[in-house]
Amino acid sequence: MHRIAIVGAGQAGLPLAFGLLDKGYEVTVVSDRTPDQIRGGNVLSSQCMFGAALQIERDLGIDDWDATCPPVDGISFSLQSPDPGGGPLIDWKARLDRPAQSVDQRIKMSAWLAQLESRGARVLVQKAGVAELEALADTHDLVIVSAGKGEVVQLFERDASRSTFDAPQRVLSLTYVHGLTEADDYARVSFNVVPSVGEYFVMPALTLSGPCHIMFFEGIPQGPFDMGRQALTPGEHLDAAKQLLRTWLPREADRAKRAELTDARGVLSGAFAPVVRKPVLQLPSGRHVFGLGDAVVTNDPISGQGSSSATHASKVYLDAILAHGDAPFTRDWMEQTFERYWTYAQAVTQWTNSLLMPPPQYRLRLLDAAVRSPAIASAIVNGFDDPPSFFPWWSDADACERFIAQRQDSVHNAPDAQEDGMNQRFATP
Ligand SMILES: Cc1cc2nc3c(=O)[nH]c(=O)nc-3n(C[C@H](O)[C@H](O)[C@H](O)COP(=O)(O)OP(=O)(O)OC[C@H]3O[C@@H](n4cnc5c(N)ncnc54)[C@H](O)[C@@H]3O)c2cc1C
């Protein structure tokens, strides 16, 4: 039976480690932090995961938080007037066919890493670089690098043909809070777009101290939602978030009035450029290592897809490893396995990148049509669980018009003046 090393104890690497261990493989997991360090560290993500990815965890028997994590039953969308306090121009919501959930990665990864060790995986706590990868490649049949945005992944070559941006498109800022008022009707991700300013999401989640909400700003660089410019204490970070809501999103400000930090490590801010890398790295010795998850496909979190995608990738890789039997893991096998994942991931990347740019007019018509058509709203919301389902209608004007017509004939009579007005209000970041 093959020996497999997985470098990086995150949402991509750990489900793969469980799957391999279950099938009798010898598994080494390399983590740059111990379970206690992960649990006691800063929040890492808003990590909202959708139904299909959660099912992969259930199938592996690692869905340990299904009973305790508050469900996310739907998504609401609002396109705000760009004038501060101007209110929504478009506003709708729809239920997910199956709930999503967000479990603080500090809880999840620390627990999974400890469980893996107790089930027989070898856990090495070290920050792997080239020397460590060489040593692992020497003693294992396959080395998988699932080190997220760690320095080591920069060794994988950027794939210019698949990477749209070379700079961050948003500055990210997370605040984990207790005391935020639940959305009316059903628990959901509230997705608010302020043209030329950025986006604000708020969603229920589970953190170390129990159920909570995550406030998440995506700021266009240098704009009002860009909270990454000053070094703020966690308390100042929360105050700044509330102030932004009061100015730009009064309805969300009301919900956040009594919000308090869950813990002093419940804030995060930063920025990174979305990137697709070549999946295989050749080490100086000539051996190859294989990238997985964010290490090779990093999307902006605007679409909330990174954790789900990492899980889908781990499943594609697991199936490919199991199907490969005792055959050696060649560079060709790695590239073919990645291409299998890319058939899914390219839709995620294309859709996510589209959200970072001002929408074309046909898409504004689609978003507006969803106000009157529950079928359109549902298709958009459930697309978060199945991004390939967005195509072709999300990105092709004719297909989009047909899609709207099939679901709601009356939207052809929607007022063009309002659409034109909305369109003019978006500016390129
Ligand atoms: C602000 C923000 C909000 C987000 N919100 C969402 C969301 O709502 N929904 C969603 O699906 N996704 C979201 N994401 C993205 C999601 O968190 C990631 O896509 C996902 O965690 C990727 O999993 P991964 O295993 O590839 O990488 P990671 O989860 O980053 O795991 C990589 C692990 O490798 C470790 N590591 C790094 N370097 C080394 C090394 N040299 N040696 C050993 N270990 C190493 C790291 O410490 C880490 O533990 C968000 C991300 C951010 C930044």
Coordinates of C-alpha atoms and ligand atoms in Angstrom, one line a residue:
M1 CA 0.0 0.0 0.0
H2 CA 1.3 3.5 -0.9
R3 CA 2.7 5.9 1.6
I4 CA 1.3 9.4 1.1
A5 CA 2.4 12.7 2.7
I6 CA 0.1 15.7 2.9
V7 CA 1.7 19.1 3.7
G8 CA -0.8 21.5 5.2
A9 CA -3.6 20.7 7.7
G10 CA -6.5 22.6 6.2
Q11 CA -9.8 22.0 4.5
A12 CA -8.2 20.4 1.4
G13 CA -5.6 18.2 3.0
L14 CA -7.3 16.8 6.0
P15 CA -10.4 15.3 4.4
L16 CA -8.0 13.6 1.9
A17 CA -6.0 12.3 4.8
F18 CA -9.1 10.8 6.4
G19 CA -10.2 9.2 3.2
L20 CA -6.8 7.6 2.6
L21 CA -6.4 6.4 6.2
D22 CA -9.8 4.7 5.9
K23 CA -8.6 2.7 2.9
G24 CA -5.4 1.5 4.7
Y25 CA -2.9 3.9 3.2
E26 CA 0.1 5.1 5.4
V27 CA -0.5 8.8 5.8
T28 CA 1.9 11.5 7.0
V29 CA 0.4 14.9 7.7
V30 CA 2.7 17.9 8.0
S31 CA 1.3 20.9 9.8
D32 CA 3.1 24.1 10.7
R33 CA 1.0 24.3 13.9
T34 CA -0.1 22.0 16.6
P35 CA -3.9 21.4 17.2
D36 CA -3.6 23.7 20.3
Q37 CA -1.9 26.4 18.3
I38 CA -4.6 26.3 15.6
R39 CA -7.4 26.4 18.2
G40 CA -5.7 29.2 20.1
G41 CA -4.8 31.2 16.9
N42 CA -6.6 33.9 14.9
V43 CA -9.7 33.2 12.8
L44 CA -8.7 32.2 9.3
S45 CA -11.8 32.4 7.1
S46 CA -15.6 32.7 7.1
Q47 CA -15.5 29.2 5.6
C48 CA -19.2 28.9 4.7
M49 CA -19.6 25.5 3.0
F50 CA -22.5 24.4 0.8
G51 CA -24.4 21.2 0.6
A52 CA -22.4 19.1 -1.9
A53 CA -19.1 19.7 0.0
L54 CA -20.8 19.0 3.3
Q55 CA -22.0 15.7 1.9
I56 CA -18.4 14.8 1.1
E57 CA -17.6 15.3 4.8
R58 CA -20.6 13.3 5.8
D59 CA -19.6 10.4 3.5
L60 CA -16.1 10.5 5.2
G61 CA -17.8 10.4 8.6
I62 CA -16.1 13.7 9.6
D63 CA -19.2 15.9 9.9
D64 CA -18.7 16.4 13.6
W65 CA -20.5 19.7 13.9
D66 CA -23.8 19.0 12.0
A67 CA -25.8 19.0 15.3
T68 CA -24.1 22.1 16.8
C69 CA -23.4 24.5 13.9
P70 CA -26.4 26.8 13.1
P71 CA -27.6 26.1 9.6
V72 CA -27.5 28.6 6.8
D73 CA -30.9 28.1 5.1
G74 CA -30.7 30.7 2.3
I75 CA -29.0 33.7 0.8
S76 CA -30.3 37.2 0.4
F77 CA -29.0 39.7 -2.1
S78 CA -29.1 43.4 -2.1
L79 CA -27.6 45.9 -4.5
Q80 CA -27.4 49.2 -2.6
S81 CA -27.6 52.7 -3.9
P82 CA -24.0 54.0 -4.0
D83 CA -25.2 57.0 -2.1
P84 CA -24.5 56.5 1.6
G85 CA -27.7 55.4 3.3
G86 CA -29.6 55.4 0.0
G87 CA -31.1 51.9 0.5
P88 CA -31.4 49.0 -1.8
L89 CA -32.0 49.2 -5.6
I90 CA -32.4 45.5 -5.8
D91 CA -33.4 43.2 -2.9
W92 CA -34.4 39.6 -2.8
K93 CA -33.7 36.3 -1.0
A94 CA -34.2 32.6 -1.6
R95 CA -33.7 29.4 0.3
L96 CA -31.0 26.9 -0.4
D97 CA -32.3 23.4 -1.3
R98 CA -29.9 22.0 1.4
P99 CA -28.4 24.1 4.2
A100 CA -24.9 25.4 4.2
Q101 CA -22.8 25.8 7.4
S102 CA -19.7 27.6 8.7
V103 CA -17.6 26.0 11.4
D104 CA -14.7 28.1 12.6
Q105 CA -11.6 26.5 11.1
R106 CA -9.9 26.8 14.5
I107 CA -12.4 24.3 15.9
K108 CA -12.5 22.1 12.8
M109 CA -8.8 21.8 11.8
S110 CA -7.6 21.4 15.4
A111 CA -10.1 18.6 16.1
W112 CA -9.5 16.8 12.8
L113 CA -5.7 16.9 13.1
A114 CA -5.9 15.4 16.6
Q115 CA -8.3 12.7 15.4
L116 CA -6.1 11.8 12.5
E117 CA -3.2 11.3 14.8
S118 CA -5.3 9.1 17.1
R119 CA -6.5 7.1 14.1
G120 CA -2.9 6.3 13.1
A121 CA -1.7 9.1 10.8
R122 CA 1.8 10.3 11.5
V123 CA 1.7 14.0 12.3
L124 CA 4.8 16.1 11.8
V125 CA 4.8 19.6 13.1
Q126 CA 7.1 21.6 10.9
K127 CA 7.0 24.4 8.4
A128 CA 7.9 22.5 5.2
G129 CA 10.2 24.1 2.7
V130 CA 12.2 22.6 -0.2
A131 CA 14.4 20.4 2.1
E132 CA 11.4 19.0 3.9
L133 CA 9.6 18.3 0.6
E134 CA 12.7 16.5 -0.7
A135 CA 12.8 14.4 2.5
L136 CA 9.1 13.5 2.3
A137 CA 9.4 12.7 -1.4
D138 CA 12.3 10.4 -0.6
T139 CA 10.2 8.4 1.9
H140 CA 6.7 8.6 0.4
D141 CA 5.2 7.5 -2.9
L142 CA 3.3 10.7 -3.3
V143 CA 3.7 14.2 -1.7
I144 CA 0.6 16.5 -1.8
V145 CA 1.1 20.1 -1.0
S146 CA -2.1 21.6 0.5
A147 CA -0.5 24.5 2.3
G148 CA -3.1 27.1 1.3
K149 CA -1.5 30.5 0.9
G150 CA 1.7 29.5 2.8
E151 CA 5.0 30.7 1.4
V152 CA 5.9 27.2 0.1
V153 CA 3.1 27.3 -2.5
Q154 CA 4.8 30.1 -4.3
L155 CA 7.2 27.5 -5.6
F156 CA 4.4 26.3 -7.9
E157 CA 4.4 28.3 -11.1
R158 CA 1.6 30.7 -11.7
D159 CA -0.5 29.7 -14.7
A160 CA -0.8 32.9 -16.6
S161 CA -3.4 31.5 -19.0
R162 CA -5.8 30.7 -16.2
S163 CA -5.1 33.6 -13.8
T164 CA -7.1 36.7 -14.5
F165 CA -5.6 39.1 -12.0
D166 CA -2.1 39.8 -10.7
A167 CA -3.1 42.0 -7.8
P168 CA -5.7 41.8 -5.0
Q169 CA -9.1 42.9 -6.1
R170 CA -10.5 43.3 -2.6
V171 CA -9.2 44.0 0.9
L172 CA -10.8 41.5 3.3
S173 CA -11.9 42.1 6.8
L174 CA -13.7 39.6 9.1
T175 CA -15.2 40.1 12.6
Y176 CA -16.7 37.2 14.6
V177 CA -19.4 38.5 16.9
H178 CA -22.1 37.5 19.4
G179 CA -25.3 39.5 19.8
L180 CA -26.0 40.2 16.2
T181 CA -29.7 40.0 15.4
E182 CA -30.8 37.0 13.3
A183 CA -32.2 37.8 9.8
D184 CA -36.0 37.7 9.7
D185 CA -37.7 34.6 8.3
Y186 CA -34.8 32.2 8.0
A187 CA -31.1 32.1 8.8
R188 CA -29.0 33.1 5.8
V189 CA -26.0 34.7 4.3
S190 CA -26.9 38.3 3.7
F191 CA -24.9 39.5 0.6
N192 CA -24.9 43.3 0.2
V193 CA -23.2 45.0 -2.8
V194 CA -22.3 48.7 -2.7
P195 CA -21.2 49.6 -6.2
S196 CA -17.7 51.0 -6.4
V197 CA -17.2 50.5 -2.7
G198 CA -17.4 46.7 -2.1
E199 CA -19.5 44.0 -0.5
Y200 CA -20.6 43.2 3.0
F201 CA -21.7 39.6 4.0
V202 CA -23.0 38.5 7.3
M203 CA -23.7 34.9 8.2
P204 CA -24.4 32.6 11.1
A205 CA -21.5 30.3 12.2
L206 CA -20.1 28.2 15.0
T207 CA -17.1 29.4 16.9
L208 CA -15.2 28.4 20.0
S209 CA -17.8 30.1 22.3
G210 CA -20.8 28.7 20.5
P211 CA -23.1 30.0 17.7
C212 CA -22.1 33.4 16.4
H213 CA -22.2 35.6 13.3
I214 CA -19.4 36.6 11.0
M215 CA -19.3 40.1 9.6
F216 CA -17.3 40.1 6.4
F217 CA -16.3 43.2 4.4
E218 CA -14.8 43.0 0.9
G219 CA -13.4 46.4 0.2
I220 CA -12.4 47.7 -3.2
P221 CA -8.7 48.8 -2.5
Q222 CA -8.4 52.3 -1.2
G223 CA -12.2 52.6 -0.9
P224 CA -14.3 53.1 2.2
F225 CA -14.6 49.3 2.9
D226 CA -10.8 48.9 2.8
M227 CA -10.1 48.3 6.5
G228 CA -6.6 47.0 5.9
R229 CA -4.9 50.3 5.9
Q230 CA -4.6 51.0 9.6
A231 CA -3.4 48.6 12.4
L232 CA -6.6 48.4 14.5
T233 CA -7.1 46.7 17.9
P234 CA -9.8 44.0 17.7
G235 CA -12.2 46.5 19.5
E236 CA -11.4 49.3 17.1
H237 CA -11.9 46.8 14.2
L238 CA -15.5 46.0 15.4
D239 CA -16.2 49.8 16.0
A240 CA -15.0 50.5 12.5
A241 CA -17.2 47.8 11.0
K242 CA -20.2 49.1 12.8
Q243 CA -19.4 52.7 11.6
L244 CA -19.2 51.5 8.0
L245 CA -22.6 49.8 8.4
R246 CA -24.2 52.9 9.8
T247 CA -22.9 54.9 6.9
W248 CA -23.5 52.5 4.0
L249 CA -26.0 49.8 5.1
P250 CA -28.3 51.1 7.8
R251 CA -30.5 47.9 7.8
E252 CA -27.4 45.8 8.6
A253 CA -26.3 48.4 11.1
D254 CA -29.5 47.8 13.1
R255 CA -28.8 44.1 13.2
A256 CA -25.2 44.7 14.4
K257 CA -26.1 47.3 17.1
R258 CA -25.4 45.0 20.1
A259 CA -22.7 42.9 18.4
E260 CA -19.6 42.1 20.5
L261 CA -16.4 40.3 19.6
T262 CA -16.5 36.6 20.3
D263 CA -12.9 36.7 21.3
A264 CA -9.8 38.8 20.9
R265 CA -8.6 36.6 18.0
G266 CA -11.9 36.8 16.2
V267 CA -10.8 39.4 13.7
L268 CA -8.8 39.2 10.4
S269 CA -7.8 41.6 7.7
G270 CA -5.7 41.2 4.6
A271 CA -5.6 40.9 0.8
F272 CA -4.3 38.5 -1.8
A273 CA -4.4 38.2 -5.5
P274 CA -6.6 35.3 -6.9
V275 CA -4.3 32.9 -8.8
V276 CA -4.3 29.6 -10.6
R277 CA -0.9 27.7 -10.5
K278 CA 0.5 24.8 -12.4
P279 CA -0.4 21.7 -10.3
V280 CA 3.0 20.0 -10.3
L281 CA 6.3 21.2 -8.8
Q282 CA 9.6 19.6 -9.7
L283 CA 12.0 19.6 -6.8
P284 CA 15.7 20.1 -7.4
S285 CA 16.2 16.3 -7.1
G286 CA 13.8 15.9 -10.1
R287 CA 11.0 14.4 -8.0
H288 CA 7.5 15.8 -8.4
V289 CA 5.1 17.0 -5.7
F290 CA 1.4 17.7 -6.3
G291 CA -0.6 20.8 -5.3
L292 CA -4.1 20.6 -3.8
G293 CA -6.7 23.2 -2.8
D294 CA -5.8 26.9 -2.4
A295 CA -2.2 26.0 -3.0
V296 CA -3.0 25.7 -6.7
V297 CA -6.4 27.5 -7.2
T298 CA -7.0 30.5 -5.0
N299 CA -10.2 32.5 -5.6
D300 CA -11.3 35.7 -3.9
P301 CA -13.7 34.8 -1.1
I302 CA -16.4 37.0 -2.6
S303 CA -18.3 33.9 -3.7
G304 CA -17.7 31.9 -0.5
Q305 CA -16.3 28.9 -2.5
G306 CA -12.8 28.2 -1.2
S307 CA -13.7 25.7 1.5
S308 CA -16.2 23.9 -0.7
S309 CA -13.8 23.8 -3.6
A310 CA -11.0 22.5 -1.4
T311 CA -13.3 19.7 -0.3
H312 CA -14.3 18.9 -3.9
A313 CA -10.7 18.9 -4.9
S314 CA -9.8 16.5 -2.0
K315 CA -12.6 14.1 -3.2
V316 CA -11.3 14.2 -6.9
Y317 CA -7.8 13.5 -5.7
L318 CA -8.9 10.7 -3.3
D319 CA -10.9 8.9 -6.0
A320 CA -8.0 9.2 -8.4
I321 CA -5.5 7.8 -5.9
L322 CA -7.8 4.9 -5.0
A323 CA -8.4 4.2 -8.7
H324 CA -4.6 4.2 -9.4
G325 CA -3.9 1.1 -7.3
D326 CA -0.2 0.3 -6.9
A327 CA 0.9 2.2 -10.0
P328 CA 3.5 5.0 -9.6
F329 CA 2.3 8.6 -9.3
T330 CA 3.8 10.2 -12.3
R331 CA 3.7 13.8 -13.4
D332 CA 1.2 12.8 -16.1
W333 CA -1.1 11.3 -13.5
M334 CA -0.9 14.4 -11.4
E335 CA -1.7 16.7 -14.4
Q336 CA -4.6 14.5 -15.5
T337 CA -6.0 14.4 -11.9
F338 CA -5.8 18.2 -11.7
E339 CA -7.5 18.6 -15.0
R340 CA -10.4 16.5 -13.7
Y341 CA -10.7 18.9 -10.8
W342 CA -10.3 21.9 -13.1
T343 CA -13.5 20.9 -15.0
Y344 CA -15.3 21.9 -11.8
A345 CA -12.9 24.6 -10.6
Q346 CA -12.8 26.6 -13.8
A347 CA -16.5 27.4 -13.3
V348 CA -15.9 28.5 -9.7
T349 CA -13.0 30.7 -10.9
Q350 CA -14.9 32.2 -13.8
W351 CA -18.0 33.0 -11.7
T352 CA -16.0 34.3 -8.8
N353 CA -13.9 36.6 -11.0
S354 CA -17.0 37.9 -12.6
L355 CA -18.3 39.0 -9.1
L356 CA -15.1 41.1 -8.7
M357 CA -15.9 43.2 -11.8
P358 CA -18.7 45.7 -12.6
P359 CA -21.6 43.6 -13.9
P360 CA -22.7 43.9 -17.5
Q361 CA -26.1 45.2 -18.1
Y362 CA -27.7 41.8 -18.9
R363 CA -26.6 40.5 -15.5
L364 CA -28.1 43.6 -13.8
R365 CA -31.3 42.6 -15.6
L366 CA -31.0 39.1 -14.3
L367 CA -30.4 40.3 -10.7
D368 CA -33.4 42.6 -11.0
A369 CA -35.6 39.9 -12.5
A370 CA -34.9 37.8 -9.4
V371 CA -36.9 40.3 -7.4
R372 CA -40.0 39.2 -9.2
S373 CA -39.1 35.6 -10.0
P374 CA -38.6 33.2 -7.2
A375 CA -37.3 30.7 -9.8
I376 CA -34.5 33.0 -10.8
A377 CA -33.6 33.9 -7.2
S378 CA -33.5 30.2 -6.4
A379 CA -31.3 29.4 -9.4
I380 CA -28.8 32.0 -8.3
V381 CA -28.8 31.1 -4.7
N382 CA -28.5 27.3 -5.4
G383 CA -25.7 28.0 -7.8
F384 CA -23.5 28.7 -4.8
D385 CA -23.8 24.9 -4.2
D386 CA -23.1 24.1 -7.8
P387 CA -21.2 26.9 -9.6
P388 CA -21.0 25.0 -13.0
S389 CA -24.9 25.5 -13.1
F390 CA -24.3 29.2 -13.6
F391 CA -23.2 28.7 -17.1
P392 CA -23.9 29.7 -19.8
W393 CA -26.5 32.1 -18.6
W394 CA -24.3 34.0 -16.1
S395 CA -21.7 35.0 -18.6
D396 CA -23.4 35.1 -22.0
A397 CA -25.9 37.9 -22.8
D398 CA -28.1 35.9 -25.1
A399 CA -28.2 32.8 -22.8
C400 CA -29.0 35.2 -19.9
E401 CA -31.9 36.8 -21.8
R402 CA -33.3 33.3 -22.7
F403 CA -32.8 32.2 -19.1
I404 CA -34.8 35.2 -17.8
A405 CA -37.5 34.7 -20.4
Q406 CA -37.9 31.1 -19.6
R407 CA -38.5 31.9 -16.0
Q408 CA -40.3 35.1 -16.1
D409 CA -41.7 36.5 -19.3
S410 CA -42.8 39.7 -17.6
V411 CA -39.3 41.0 -16.8
H412 CA -39.0 42.1 -20.5
N413 CA -41.2 45.0 -19.4
A414 CA -38.8 45.9 -16.5
P415 CA -38.0 49.7 -16.5
D416 CA -34.8 50.2 -18.6
A417 CA -34.1 53.6 -17.1
Q418 CA -33.6 52.1 -13.6
E419 CA -31.2 49.4 -15.1
D420 CA -29.3 52.1 -17.0
G421 CA -29.0 54.0 -13.8
M422 CA -27.7 51.0 -11.9
N423 CA -25.2 50.2 -14.6
Q424 CA -23.7 53.7 -14.7
R425 CA -23.1 53.5 -10.9
F426 CA -20.5 50.7 -11.1
A427 CA -16.9 51.7 -11.6
T428 CA -14.0 49.4 -12.3
P429 CA -11.9 48.7 -9.2
Ligands
LIG1 C1 -11.3 36.3 4.7 C2 -11.6 35.0 4.1 C3 -12.9 34.6 4.0 C4 -13.2 33.4 3.5 N1 -14.5 33.0 3.4 C5 -14.8 31.8 2.9 C6 -16.2 31.3 2.8 O1 -17.1 32.0 3.4 N2 -16.4 30.1 2.2 C7 -15.4 29.4 1.7 O2 -15.7 28.3 1.2 N3 -14.2 29.8 1.7 C8 -13.8 31.0 2.3 N4 -12.5 31.4 2.3 C9 -11.5 30.5 1.7 C10 -11.2 29.2 2.4 O3 -10.9 29.5 3.8 C11 -10.0 28.6 1.8 O4 -10.2 28.5 0.4 C12 -9.8 27.1 2.3 O5 -9.5 27.2 3.7 C13 -8.7 26.5 1.6 O6 -8.3 25.3 2.2 P1 -6.8 24.7 2.0 O7 -6.8 23.5 2.8 O8 -6.5 24.7 0.6 O9 -5.9 25.8 2.7 P2 -5.9 26.3 4.2 O10 -7.2 26.2 4.8 O11 -5.3 27.7 4.1 O12 -4.9 25.3 4.9 C14 -3.5 25.3 4.7 C15 -2.8 24.8 5.9 O13 -1.4 24.7 5.6 C16 -0.6 25.2 6.6 N5 0.7 25.5 6.1 C17 1.0 26.6 5.3 N6 2.3 26.6 5.0 C18 2.8 25.4 5.5 C19 4.1 24.8 5.5 N7 5.1 25.3 4.8 N8 4.2 23.6 6.1 C20 3.2 23.0 6.8 N9 2.0 23.6 6.9 C21 1.8 24.8 6.2 C22 -1.5 26.4 7.1 O14 -1.1 26.8 8.4 C23 -2.9 25.8 7.0 O15 -3.2 25.2 8.2 C24 -12.2 32.6 2.9 C25 -10.9 33.0 3.0 C26 -10.6 34.2 3.6 C27 -9.1 34.6 3.6

